[in-house]
Each structure stands twice: as C-alpha cells, then as structure tokens.
mmCIF file of C-alpha atoms in Angstrom:
data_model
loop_
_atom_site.group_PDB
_atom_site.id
_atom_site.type_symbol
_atom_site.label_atom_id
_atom_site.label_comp_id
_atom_site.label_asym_id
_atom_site.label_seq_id
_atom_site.Cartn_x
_atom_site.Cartn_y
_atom_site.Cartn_z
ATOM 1 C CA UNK A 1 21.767 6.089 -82.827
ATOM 2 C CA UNK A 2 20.997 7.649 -86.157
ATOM 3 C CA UNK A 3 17.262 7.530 -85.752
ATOM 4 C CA UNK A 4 17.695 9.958 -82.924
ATOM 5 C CA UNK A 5 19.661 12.567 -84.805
ATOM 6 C CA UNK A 6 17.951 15.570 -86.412
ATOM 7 C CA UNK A 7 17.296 18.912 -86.881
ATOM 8 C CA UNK A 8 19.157 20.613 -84.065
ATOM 9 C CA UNK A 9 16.698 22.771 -81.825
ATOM 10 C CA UNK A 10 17.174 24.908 -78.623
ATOM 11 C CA UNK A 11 15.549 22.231 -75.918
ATOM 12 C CA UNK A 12 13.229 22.894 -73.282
ATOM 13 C CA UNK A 13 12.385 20.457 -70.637
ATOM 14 C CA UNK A 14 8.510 20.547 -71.938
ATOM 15 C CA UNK A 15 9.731 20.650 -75.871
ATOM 16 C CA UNK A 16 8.607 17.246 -77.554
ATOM 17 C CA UNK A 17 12.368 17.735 -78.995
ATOM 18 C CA UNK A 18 15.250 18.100 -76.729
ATOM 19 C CA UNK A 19 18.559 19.139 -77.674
ATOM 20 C CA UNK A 20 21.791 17.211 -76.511
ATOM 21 C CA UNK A 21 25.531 17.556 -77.017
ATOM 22 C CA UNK A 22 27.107 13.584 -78.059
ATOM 23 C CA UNK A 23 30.375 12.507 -77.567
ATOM 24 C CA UNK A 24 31.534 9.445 -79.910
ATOM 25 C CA UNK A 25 33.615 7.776 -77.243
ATOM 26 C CA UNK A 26 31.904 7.168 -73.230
ATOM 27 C CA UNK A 27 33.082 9.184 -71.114
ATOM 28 C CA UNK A 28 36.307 10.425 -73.459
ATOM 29 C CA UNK A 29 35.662 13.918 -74.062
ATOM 30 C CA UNK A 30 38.879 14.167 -75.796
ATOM 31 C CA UNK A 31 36.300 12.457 -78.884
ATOM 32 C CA UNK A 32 34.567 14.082 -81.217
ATOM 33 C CA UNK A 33 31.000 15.616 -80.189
ATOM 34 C CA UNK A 34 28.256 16.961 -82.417
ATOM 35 C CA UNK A 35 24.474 18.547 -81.412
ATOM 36 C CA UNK A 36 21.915 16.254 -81.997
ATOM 37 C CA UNK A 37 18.224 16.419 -81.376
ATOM 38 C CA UNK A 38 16.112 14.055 -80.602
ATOM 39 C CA UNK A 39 12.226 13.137 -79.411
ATOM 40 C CA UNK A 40 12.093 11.530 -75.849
ATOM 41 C CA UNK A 41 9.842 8.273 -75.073
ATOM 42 C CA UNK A 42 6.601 9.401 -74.332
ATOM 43 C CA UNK A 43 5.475 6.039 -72.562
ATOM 44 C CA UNK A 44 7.719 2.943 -71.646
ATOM 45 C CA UNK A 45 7.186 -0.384 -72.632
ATOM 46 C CA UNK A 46 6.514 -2.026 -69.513
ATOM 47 C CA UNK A 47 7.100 -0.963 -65.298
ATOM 48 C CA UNK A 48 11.210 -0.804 -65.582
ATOM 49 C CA UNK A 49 13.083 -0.800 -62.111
ATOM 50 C CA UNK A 50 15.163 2.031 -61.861
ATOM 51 C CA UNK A 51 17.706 2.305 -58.527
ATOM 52 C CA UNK A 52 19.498 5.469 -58.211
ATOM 53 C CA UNK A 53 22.480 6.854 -56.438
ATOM 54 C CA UNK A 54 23.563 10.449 -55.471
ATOM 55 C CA UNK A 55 26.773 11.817 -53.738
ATOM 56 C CA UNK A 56 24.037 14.061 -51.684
ATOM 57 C CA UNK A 57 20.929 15.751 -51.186
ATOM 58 C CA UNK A 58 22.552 18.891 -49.910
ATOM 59 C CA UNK A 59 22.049 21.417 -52.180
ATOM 60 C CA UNK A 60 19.738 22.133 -54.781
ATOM 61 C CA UNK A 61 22.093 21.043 -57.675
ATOM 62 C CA UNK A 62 21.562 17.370 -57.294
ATOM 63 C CA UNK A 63 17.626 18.147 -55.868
ATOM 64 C CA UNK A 64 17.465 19.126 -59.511
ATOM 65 C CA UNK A 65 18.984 16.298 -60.692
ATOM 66 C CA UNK A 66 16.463 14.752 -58.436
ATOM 67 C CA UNK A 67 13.468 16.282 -59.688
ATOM 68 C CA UNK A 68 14.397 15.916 -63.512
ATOM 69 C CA UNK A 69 14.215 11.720 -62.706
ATOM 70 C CA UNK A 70 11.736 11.899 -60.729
ATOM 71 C CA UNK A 71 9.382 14.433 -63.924
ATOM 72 C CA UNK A 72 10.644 11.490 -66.582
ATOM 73 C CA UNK A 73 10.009 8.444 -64.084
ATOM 74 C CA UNK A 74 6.276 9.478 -63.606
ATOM 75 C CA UNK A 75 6.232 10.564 -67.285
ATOM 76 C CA UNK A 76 6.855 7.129 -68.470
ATOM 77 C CA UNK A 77 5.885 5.165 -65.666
ATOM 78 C CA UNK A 78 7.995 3.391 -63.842
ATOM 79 C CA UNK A 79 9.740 2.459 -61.041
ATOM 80 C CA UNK A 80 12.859 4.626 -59.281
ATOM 81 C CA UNK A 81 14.474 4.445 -56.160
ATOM 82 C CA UNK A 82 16.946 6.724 -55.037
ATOM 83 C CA UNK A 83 19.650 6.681 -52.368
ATOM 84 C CA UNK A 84 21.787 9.196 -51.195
ATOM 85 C CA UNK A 85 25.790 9.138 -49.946
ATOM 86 C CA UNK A 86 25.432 12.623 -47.398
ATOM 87 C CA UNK A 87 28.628 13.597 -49.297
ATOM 88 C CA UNK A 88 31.646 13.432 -51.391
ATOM 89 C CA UNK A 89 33.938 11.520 -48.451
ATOM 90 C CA UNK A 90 30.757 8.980 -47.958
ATOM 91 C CA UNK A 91 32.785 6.405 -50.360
ATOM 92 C CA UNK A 92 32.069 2.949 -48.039
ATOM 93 C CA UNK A 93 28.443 4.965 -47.492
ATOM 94 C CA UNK A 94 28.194 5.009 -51.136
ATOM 95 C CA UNK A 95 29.666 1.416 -51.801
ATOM 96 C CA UNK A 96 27.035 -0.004 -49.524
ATOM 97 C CA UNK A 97 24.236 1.304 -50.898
ATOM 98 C CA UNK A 98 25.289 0.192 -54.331
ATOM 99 C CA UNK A 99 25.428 -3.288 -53.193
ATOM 100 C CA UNK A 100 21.924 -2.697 -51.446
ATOM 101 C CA UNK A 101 20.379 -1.311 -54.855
ATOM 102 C CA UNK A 102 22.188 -4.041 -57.098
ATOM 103 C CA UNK A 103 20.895 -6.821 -54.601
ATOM 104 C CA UNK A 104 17.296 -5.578 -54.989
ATOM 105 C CA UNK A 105 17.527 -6.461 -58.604
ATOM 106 C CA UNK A 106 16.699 -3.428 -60.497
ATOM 107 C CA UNK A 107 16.546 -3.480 -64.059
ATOM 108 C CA UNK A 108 19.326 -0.634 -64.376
ATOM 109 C CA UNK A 109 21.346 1.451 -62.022
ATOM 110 C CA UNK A 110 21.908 5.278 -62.245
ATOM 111 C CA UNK A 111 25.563 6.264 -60.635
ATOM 112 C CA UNK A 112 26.366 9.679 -59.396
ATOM 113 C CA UNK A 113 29.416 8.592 -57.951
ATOM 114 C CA UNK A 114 31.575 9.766 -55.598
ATOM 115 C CA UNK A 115 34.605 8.416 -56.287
ATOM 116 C CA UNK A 116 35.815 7.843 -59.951
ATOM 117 C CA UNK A 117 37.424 4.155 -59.206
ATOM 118 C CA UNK A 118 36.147 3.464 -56.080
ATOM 119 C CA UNK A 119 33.395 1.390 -57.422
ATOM 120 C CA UNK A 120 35.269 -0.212 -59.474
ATOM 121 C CA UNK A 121 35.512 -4.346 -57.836
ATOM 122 C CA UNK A 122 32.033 -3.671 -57.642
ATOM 123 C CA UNK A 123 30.932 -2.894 -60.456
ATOM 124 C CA UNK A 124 32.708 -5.460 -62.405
ATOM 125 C CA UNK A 125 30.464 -7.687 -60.818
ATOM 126 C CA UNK A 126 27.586 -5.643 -60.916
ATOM 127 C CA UNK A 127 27.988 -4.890 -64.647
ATOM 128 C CA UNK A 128 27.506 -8.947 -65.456
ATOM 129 C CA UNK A 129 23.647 -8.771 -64.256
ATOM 130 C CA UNK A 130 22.946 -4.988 -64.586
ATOM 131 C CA UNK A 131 23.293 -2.518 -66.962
ATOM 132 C CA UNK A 132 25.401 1.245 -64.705
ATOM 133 C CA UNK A 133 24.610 4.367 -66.391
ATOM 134 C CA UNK A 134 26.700 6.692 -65.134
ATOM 135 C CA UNK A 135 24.719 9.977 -63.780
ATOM 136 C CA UNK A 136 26.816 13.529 -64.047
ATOM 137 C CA UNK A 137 29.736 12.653 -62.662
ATOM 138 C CA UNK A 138 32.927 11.187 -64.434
ATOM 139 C CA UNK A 139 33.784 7.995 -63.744
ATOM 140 C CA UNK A 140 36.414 5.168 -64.883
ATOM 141 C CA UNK A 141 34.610 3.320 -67.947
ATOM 142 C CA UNK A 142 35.258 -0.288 -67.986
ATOM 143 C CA UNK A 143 31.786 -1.491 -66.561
ATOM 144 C CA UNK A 144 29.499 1.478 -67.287
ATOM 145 C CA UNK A 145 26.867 0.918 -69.791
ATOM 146 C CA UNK A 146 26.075 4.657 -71.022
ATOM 147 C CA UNK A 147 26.441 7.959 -69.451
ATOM 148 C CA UNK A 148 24.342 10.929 -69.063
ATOM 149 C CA UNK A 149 27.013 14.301 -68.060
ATOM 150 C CA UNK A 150 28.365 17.288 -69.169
ATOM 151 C CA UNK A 151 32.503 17.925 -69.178
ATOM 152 C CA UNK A 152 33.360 19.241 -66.330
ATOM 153 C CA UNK A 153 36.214 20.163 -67.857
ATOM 154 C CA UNK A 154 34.362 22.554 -69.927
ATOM 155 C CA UNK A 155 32.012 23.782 -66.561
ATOM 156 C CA UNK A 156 35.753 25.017 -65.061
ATOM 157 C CA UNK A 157 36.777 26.836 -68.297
ATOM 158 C CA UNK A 158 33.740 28.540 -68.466
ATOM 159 C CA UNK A 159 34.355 29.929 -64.907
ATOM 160 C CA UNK A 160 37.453 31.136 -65.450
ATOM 161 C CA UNK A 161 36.356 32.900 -68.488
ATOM 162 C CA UNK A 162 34.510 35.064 -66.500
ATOM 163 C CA UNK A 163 37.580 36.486 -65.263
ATOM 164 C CA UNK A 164 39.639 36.406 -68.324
ATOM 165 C CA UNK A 165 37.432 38.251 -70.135
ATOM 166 C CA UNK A 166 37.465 41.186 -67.375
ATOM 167 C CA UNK A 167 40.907 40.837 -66.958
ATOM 168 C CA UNK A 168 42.722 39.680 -69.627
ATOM 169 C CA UNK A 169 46.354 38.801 -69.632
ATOM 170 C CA UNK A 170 48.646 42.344 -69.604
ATOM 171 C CA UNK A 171 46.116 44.232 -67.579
ATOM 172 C CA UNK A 172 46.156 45.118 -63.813
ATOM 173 C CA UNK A 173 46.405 41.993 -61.837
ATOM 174 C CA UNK A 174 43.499 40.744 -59.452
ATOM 175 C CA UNK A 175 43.251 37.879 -56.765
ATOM 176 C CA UNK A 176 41.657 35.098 -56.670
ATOM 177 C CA UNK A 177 40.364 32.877 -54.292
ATOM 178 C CA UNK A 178 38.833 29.174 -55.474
ATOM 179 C CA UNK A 179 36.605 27.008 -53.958
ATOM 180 C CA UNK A 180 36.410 24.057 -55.976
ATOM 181 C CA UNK A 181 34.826 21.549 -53.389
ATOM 182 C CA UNK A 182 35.917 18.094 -52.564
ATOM 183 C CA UNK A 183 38.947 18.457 -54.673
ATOM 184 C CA UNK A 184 37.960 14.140 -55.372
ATOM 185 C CA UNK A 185 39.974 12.784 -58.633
ATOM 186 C CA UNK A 186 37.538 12.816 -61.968
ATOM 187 C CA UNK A 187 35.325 14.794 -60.554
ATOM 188 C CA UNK A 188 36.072 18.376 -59.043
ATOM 189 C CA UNK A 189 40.054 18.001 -59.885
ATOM 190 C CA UNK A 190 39.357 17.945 -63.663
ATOM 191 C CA UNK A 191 37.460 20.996 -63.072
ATOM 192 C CA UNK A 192 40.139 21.991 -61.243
ATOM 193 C CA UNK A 193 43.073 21.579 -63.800
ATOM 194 C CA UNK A 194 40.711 23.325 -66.921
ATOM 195 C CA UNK A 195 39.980 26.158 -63.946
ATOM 196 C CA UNK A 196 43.556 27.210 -63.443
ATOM 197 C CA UNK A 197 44.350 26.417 -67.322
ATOM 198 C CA UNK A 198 42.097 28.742 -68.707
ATOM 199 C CA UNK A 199 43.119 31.371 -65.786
ATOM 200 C CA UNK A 200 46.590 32.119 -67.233
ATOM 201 C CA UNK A 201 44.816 33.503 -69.827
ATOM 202 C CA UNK A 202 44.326 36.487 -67.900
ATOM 203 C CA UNK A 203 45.787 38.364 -65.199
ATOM 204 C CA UNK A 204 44.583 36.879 -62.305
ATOM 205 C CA UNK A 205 46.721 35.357 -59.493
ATOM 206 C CA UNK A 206 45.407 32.262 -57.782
ATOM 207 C CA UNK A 207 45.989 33.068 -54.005
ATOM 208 C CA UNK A 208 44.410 29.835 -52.488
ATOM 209 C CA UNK A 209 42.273 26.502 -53.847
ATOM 210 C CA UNK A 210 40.653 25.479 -50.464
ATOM 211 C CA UNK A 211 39.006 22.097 -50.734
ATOM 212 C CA UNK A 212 36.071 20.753 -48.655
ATOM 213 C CA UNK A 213 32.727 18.671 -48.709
ATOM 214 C CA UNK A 214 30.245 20.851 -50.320
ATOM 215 C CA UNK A 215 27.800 21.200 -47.222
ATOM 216 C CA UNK A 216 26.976 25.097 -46.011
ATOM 217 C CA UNK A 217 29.021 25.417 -43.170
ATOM 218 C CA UNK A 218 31.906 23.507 -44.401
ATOM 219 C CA UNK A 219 32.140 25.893 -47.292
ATOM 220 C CA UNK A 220 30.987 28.812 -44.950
ATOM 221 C CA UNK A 221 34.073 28.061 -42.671
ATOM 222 C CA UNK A 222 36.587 27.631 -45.636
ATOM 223 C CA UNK A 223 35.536 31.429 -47.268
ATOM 224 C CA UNK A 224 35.866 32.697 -43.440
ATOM 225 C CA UNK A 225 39.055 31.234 -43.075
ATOM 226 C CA UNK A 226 40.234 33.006 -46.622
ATOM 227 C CA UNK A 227 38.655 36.557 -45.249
ATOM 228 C CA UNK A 228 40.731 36.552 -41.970
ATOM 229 C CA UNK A 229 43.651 35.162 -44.216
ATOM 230 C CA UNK A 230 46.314 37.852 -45.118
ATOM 231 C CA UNK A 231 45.921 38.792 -48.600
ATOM 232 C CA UNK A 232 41.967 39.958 -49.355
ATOM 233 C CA UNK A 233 40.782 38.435 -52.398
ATOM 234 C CA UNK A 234 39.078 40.093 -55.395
ATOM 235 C CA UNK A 235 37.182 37.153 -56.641
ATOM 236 C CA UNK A 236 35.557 34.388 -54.818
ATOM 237 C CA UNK A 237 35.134 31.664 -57.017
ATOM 238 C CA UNK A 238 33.604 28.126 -56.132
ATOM 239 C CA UNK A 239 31.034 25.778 -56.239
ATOM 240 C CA UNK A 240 26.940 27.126 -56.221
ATOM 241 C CA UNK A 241 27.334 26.446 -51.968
ATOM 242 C CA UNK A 242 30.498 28.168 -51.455
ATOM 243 C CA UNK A 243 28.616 31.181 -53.606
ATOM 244 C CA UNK A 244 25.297 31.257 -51.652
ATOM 245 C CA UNK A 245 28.079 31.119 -48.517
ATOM 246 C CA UNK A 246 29.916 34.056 -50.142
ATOM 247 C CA UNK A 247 27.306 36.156 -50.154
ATOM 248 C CA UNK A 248 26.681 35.937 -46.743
ATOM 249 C CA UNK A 249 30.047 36.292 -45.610
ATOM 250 C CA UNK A 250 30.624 39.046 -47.354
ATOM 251 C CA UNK A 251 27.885 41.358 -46.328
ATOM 252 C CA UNK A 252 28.402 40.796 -42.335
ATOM 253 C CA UNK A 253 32.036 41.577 -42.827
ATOM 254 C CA UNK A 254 30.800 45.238 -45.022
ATOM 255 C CA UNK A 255 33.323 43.667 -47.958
ATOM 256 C CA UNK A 256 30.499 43.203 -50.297
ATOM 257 C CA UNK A 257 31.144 46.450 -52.774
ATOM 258 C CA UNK A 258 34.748 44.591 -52.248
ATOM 259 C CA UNK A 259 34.758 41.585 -53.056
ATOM 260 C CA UNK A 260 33.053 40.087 -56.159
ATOM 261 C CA UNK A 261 31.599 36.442 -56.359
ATOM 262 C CA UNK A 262 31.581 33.721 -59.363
ATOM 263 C CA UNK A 263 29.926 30.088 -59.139
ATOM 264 C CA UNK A 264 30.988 26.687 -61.003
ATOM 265 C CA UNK A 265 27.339 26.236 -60.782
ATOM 266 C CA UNK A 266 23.886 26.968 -60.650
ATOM 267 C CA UNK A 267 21.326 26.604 -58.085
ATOM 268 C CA UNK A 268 18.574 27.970 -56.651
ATOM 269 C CA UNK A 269 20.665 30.294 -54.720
ATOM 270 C CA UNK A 270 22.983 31.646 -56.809
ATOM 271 C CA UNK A 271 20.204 32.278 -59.563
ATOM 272 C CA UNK A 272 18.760 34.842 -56.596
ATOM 273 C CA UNK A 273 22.054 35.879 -56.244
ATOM 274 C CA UNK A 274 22.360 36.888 -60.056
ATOM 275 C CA UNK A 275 19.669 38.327 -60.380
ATOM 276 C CA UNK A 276 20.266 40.711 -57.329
ATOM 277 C CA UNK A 277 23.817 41.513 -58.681
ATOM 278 C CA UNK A 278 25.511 40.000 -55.639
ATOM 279 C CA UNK A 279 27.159 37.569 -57.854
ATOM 280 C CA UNK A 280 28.285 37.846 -61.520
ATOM 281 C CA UNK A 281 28.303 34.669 -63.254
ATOM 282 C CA UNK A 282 27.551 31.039 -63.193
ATOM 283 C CA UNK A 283 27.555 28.452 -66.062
ATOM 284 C CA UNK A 284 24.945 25.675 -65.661
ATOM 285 C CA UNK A 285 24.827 22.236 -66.955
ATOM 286 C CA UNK A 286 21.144 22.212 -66.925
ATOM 287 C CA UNK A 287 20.585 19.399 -63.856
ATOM 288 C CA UNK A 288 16.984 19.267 -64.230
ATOM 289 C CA UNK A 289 17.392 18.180 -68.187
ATOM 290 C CA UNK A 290 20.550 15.799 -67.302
ATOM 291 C CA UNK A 291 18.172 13.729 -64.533
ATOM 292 C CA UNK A 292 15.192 13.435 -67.156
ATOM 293 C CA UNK A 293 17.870 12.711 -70.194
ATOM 294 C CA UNK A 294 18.995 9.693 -67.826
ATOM 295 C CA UNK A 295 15.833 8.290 -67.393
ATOM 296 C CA UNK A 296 15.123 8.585 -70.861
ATOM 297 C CA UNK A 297 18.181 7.029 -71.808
ATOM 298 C CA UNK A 298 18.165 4.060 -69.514
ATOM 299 C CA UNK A 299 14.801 3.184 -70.656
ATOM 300 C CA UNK A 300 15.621 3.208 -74.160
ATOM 301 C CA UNK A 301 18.767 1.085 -73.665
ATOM 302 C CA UNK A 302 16.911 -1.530 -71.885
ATOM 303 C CA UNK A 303 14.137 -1.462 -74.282
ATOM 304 C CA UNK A 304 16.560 -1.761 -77.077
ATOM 305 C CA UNK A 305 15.756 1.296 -78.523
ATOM 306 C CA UNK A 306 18.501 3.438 -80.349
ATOM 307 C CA UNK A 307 20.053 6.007 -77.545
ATOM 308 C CA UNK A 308 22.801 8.045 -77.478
ATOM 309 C CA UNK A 309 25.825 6.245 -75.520
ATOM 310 C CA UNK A 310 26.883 9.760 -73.854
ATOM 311 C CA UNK A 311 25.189 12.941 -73.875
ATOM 312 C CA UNK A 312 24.222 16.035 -72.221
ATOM 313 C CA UNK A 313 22.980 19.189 -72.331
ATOM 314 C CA UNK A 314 24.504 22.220 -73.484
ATOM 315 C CA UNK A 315 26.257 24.267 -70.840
ATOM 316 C CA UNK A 316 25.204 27.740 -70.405
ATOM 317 C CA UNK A 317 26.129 31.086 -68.957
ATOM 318 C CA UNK A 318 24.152 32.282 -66.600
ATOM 319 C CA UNK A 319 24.378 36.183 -65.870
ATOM 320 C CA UNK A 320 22.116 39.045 -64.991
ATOM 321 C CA UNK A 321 21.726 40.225 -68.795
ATOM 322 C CA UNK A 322 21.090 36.393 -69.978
ATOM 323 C CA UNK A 323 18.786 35.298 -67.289
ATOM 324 C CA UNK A 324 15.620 36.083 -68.727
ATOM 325 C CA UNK A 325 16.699 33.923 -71.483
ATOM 326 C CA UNK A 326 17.622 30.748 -69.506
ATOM 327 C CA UNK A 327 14.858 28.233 -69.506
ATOM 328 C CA UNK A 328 14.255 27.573 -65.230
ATOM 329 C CA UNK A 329 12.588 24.404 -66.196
ATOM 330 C CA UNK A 330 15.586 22.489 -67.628
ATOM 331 C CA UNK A 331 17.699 24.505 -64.987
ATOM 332 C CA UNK A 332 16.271 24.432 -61.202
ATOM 333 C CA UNK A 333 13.475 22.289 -59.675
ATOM 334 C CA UNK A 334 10.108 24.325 -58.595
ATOM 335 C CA UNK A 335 10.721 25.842 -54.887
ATOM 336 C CA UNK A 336 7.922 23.679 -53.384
ATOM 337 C CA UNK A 337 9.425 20.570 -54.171
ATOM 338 C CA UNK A 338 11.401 18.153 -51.716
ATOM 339 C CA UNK A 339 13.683 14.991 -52.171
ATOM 340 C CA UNK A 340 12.111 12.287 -53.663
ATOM 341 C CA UNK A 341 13.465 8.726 -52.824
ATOM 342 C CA UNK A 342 10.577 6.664 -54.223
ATOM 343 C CA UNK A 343 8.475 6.861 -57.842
ATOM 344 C CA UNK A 344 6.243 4.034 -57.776
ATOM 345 C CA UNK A 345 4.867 2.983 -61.801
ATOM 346 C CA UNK A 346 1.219 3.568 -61.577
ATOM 347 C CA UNK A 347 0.274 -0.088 -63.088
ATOM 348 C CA UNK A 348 1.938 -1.512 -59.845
ATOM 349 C CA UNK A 349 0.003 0.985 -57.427
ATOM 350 C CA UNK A 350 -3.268 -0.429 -59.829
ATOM 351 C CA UNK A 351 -2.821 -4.002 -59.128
ATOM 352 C CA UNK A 352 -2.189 -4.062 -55.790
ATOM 353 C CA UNK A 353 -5.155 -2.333 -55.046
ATOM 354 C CA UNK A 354 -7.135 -4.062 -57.124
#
C-alpha cells in the first residue's frame, strides 16, 4: 500500500494522479482515514474477467457508476460483465444473478449490493474461489476482499448541513420532509441515522421520512402523498430521484417559490436542477471516479499489485456558486451514453477473428 501513497492532489478522472480518501479498517469507517494519491494502471497484465452487479439501472447515479467501469475496463483491457437487480427489494433477483456471475468463473466480482447480509451464505462460498469487491454500497465484511465506497454516513451529514447552516439551532423553526429511499439496513438507514443526527443541530423539525424504491414514480407518488398531507413542508429532502420528482411536483402544484428542494445525491438531473436554482444543494460521491477506482483496484489486487483495501473519493458539495468548480467527468457520465452490460478485452475480439 505504501507505494501508492503520495503527494496529495485534487483528482480528475483524466489526471494520471487520482486522489482517494483510505480507511485503515474495510468497511469500518469508525478507523482512521488519510488522503492519499496515487497513479492508476495504465494497461493490465493480461484479459482479467470482471462480473459486475448493480441494485439498478434506474437513474443516472449508478449509469455513472456504470460508465466509470466501463472508461477503466476499455482503458486497461479487459473483460466486464454487468448485471442489474431493477431495484433495492430485488434481493432473490440479486442473489440469482450472483450465483449466475460466480458460476461463469470470473476472475473477480464487483458487488453493489442490495442488501447488507443478504448475500451473506453466498458469499462464504463464493469468497473460497473468487475474490468480492464490494462496489458503493456497505456491506457486512466477512467474505469481501476490498471495497471501493464513500460513507454514507458522511453523504447524510452533509445533507443535513445544508439546513443547519440556514437554520441553525435557536432560530425560527422550518419543516422538513425526507426522502431517504429504500430505507434497506447498511445502506440508506445509515444515511438515515447521520441525516437526523446532524439535523438537531439546527432548527428544523422532521415532519415525515417516507421510504420507497428509488424508481420515478415511486418517489413521484411518495412527495405527492406529502403535498396533499396536512402540514406543508419547507424542505424536501431525498435521494437525486425524489429531487428531479420534486421539482416537478412542485411547479404543477404553483408551490415552487414555496417549497425549497435538497438531494442526498447527484445526478444528471439534479445538476440541471442546481444550476437553474430549483434546487439548492447536493453532495456527490463522485460515481463516475468510484466505478473506474473499482476497476482499478480489482485489477491490481488480482495482479498482486499494492492497492488500497478501501477507498473512495472525496465527497463534495455541489451548489450553484461551486458548480463551475466540480469536475463533470469524475461526477456524471456524458448525456449520449447508455447502459453498458458487456466490455469485451480487445485481445479476445483479435483472436477470434483472426
């Protein structure tokens, strides 16, 4: 690991350096973390297998996930397949396709879970044969090999910052509506418990958390059902769907002057939606960096190369007087691009044609 460590730069998903936040422990982020900077492979040793899993392809947060592993997998050529759950509740979905990826015998797996031990008989048998890497989301540790992801714990603070720093504690009260998305333990509930934490900072009173799968109309139909509700919100706060939703909502109903919106996250969406001033705020984890950083990292592992065991990128803020500074490559993937399931290492495409 110390051959990767050096002089810490701001990274940039086309910088021959990129710039990572390690945590000494996997997947404790209780442990100590430093910034570290490091160069990424610039050509793998030979066509690596690479099978991937998502919770979903339905919004542009894990399409930039997508397109970051997709960038790297071409980069270094090699092999990646991806599969995708259709959602947070898609657990035996999910569990079957992990058995379908581990029995095509890939050199490494990628896990975006959905569930953070619902994998778990599985992968203690996976784990004998195959190196898991756990992609973005938290997960229980016992059989996972490395992990690329940011704390979500930190993603919820720095949401709810937003509104203690407008409305600190002592000052007139506001309401608040949250959206936090499948509500699934390890995942959105962590974000969930740092959320509210941070929140009694300021003077903010949490009228609802409504939970739901983070597809558009689900979330639609959740931030109708908190408009017709009796108490009207000053903040709607969610993930980047229930935002992009928000804004919607909010303009046929002539409550948009009324009602302000925040996002846990950013995607294509709520970047327009920042920089139109139709919503304030949004921290982002980077996704484009974390799917390339993954690659990168399960290459090196398999290739025996130093790698750090956990990292991520640093997590911004995103907001109309910072955008201009926020690097959209590391961030969002290009508008003309669509979900990619198969990368196919040019050597192989070579020799069967030959």
């Amino acid at each position: 690991m110390a051959a990767l460590v050096g002089v810490f730069l701001t990274g940039y998903a086309h910088a021959e350096t990129w710039s990572a936040v390690t945590w000494e422990k996997l997947l404790d982020f209780t442990s100590p973390r430093k910034n570290v900077s490091y160069e990424p492979l610039k050509q793998a040793e030979k066509a690596w297998s690479i099978c991937a899993l998502y919770p979903h392809l339905k919004d542009s947060y894990w399409l930039s996930v997508n397109y970051g592993m997709v960038k790297q997998a071409k980069k270094l050529n090699i092999n990646l397949r991806v599969y995708e759950a259709g959602g947070y509740y898609q657990l035996e979905q999910q569990r079957k396709q992990l058995q379908a990826c581990a029995d095509s015998k890939p050199d490494a797996i990628l896990l975006g879970t959905v569930s953070f031990e619902g994998h778990h008989d599985l992968l203690e048998e996976i784990a004998k044969d195959t190196p898991v890497i756990a992609l973005v989301n938290n997960i229980r540790s016992d059989f996972i090999a490395a992990a690329t992801g940011v704390d979500w714990d930190e993603m919820g603070r720095r949401t709810a910052q937003v509104i203690t720093k407008r409305h600190p504690a002592g000052t007139t009260s506001v309401n608040v509506s949250w959206f936090p998305g499948a509500g699934k333990p390890g995942i959105s509930s962590t974000k969930l418990s740092a959320f509210k934490s941070e929140l009694t900072k300021s003077s903010a009173n949490l009228l609802n958390t409504r939970y739901g799968d983070t597809g558009k109309l689900i979330q639609l139909s959740l931030i109708e059902e908190e408009l017709e509700g009796g108490t009207a919100p000053d903040y709607l706060i969610g993930t980047g769907v229930s935002a992009e939703a928000a804004i919607g909502a909010l303009k046929v109903r002539g409550l948009s002057e009324d009602i302000e919106v925040v996002s846990g996250y950013l995607t294509h969406g709520v970047f327009r939606g920042i920089k139109r001033g139709k919503i304030i705020a949004s921290p982002t984890d980077q996704p484009v960096m974390q799917g390339m950083m993954a690659i990168d990292q399960s290459i090196r592992l398999l290739e025996g190369k130093s790698y750090l065991k956990h990292y991520a990128p640093e997590i911004l803020m995103v907001t109309k007087d910072s955008i201009s500074e926020i690097d959209l490559e590391c961030a969002l993937s290009p508008a003309s691009f669509s979900p990619t399931y198969t990368v196919e290492a040019q050597r192989n495409a070579e020799t069967k044609s030959n």
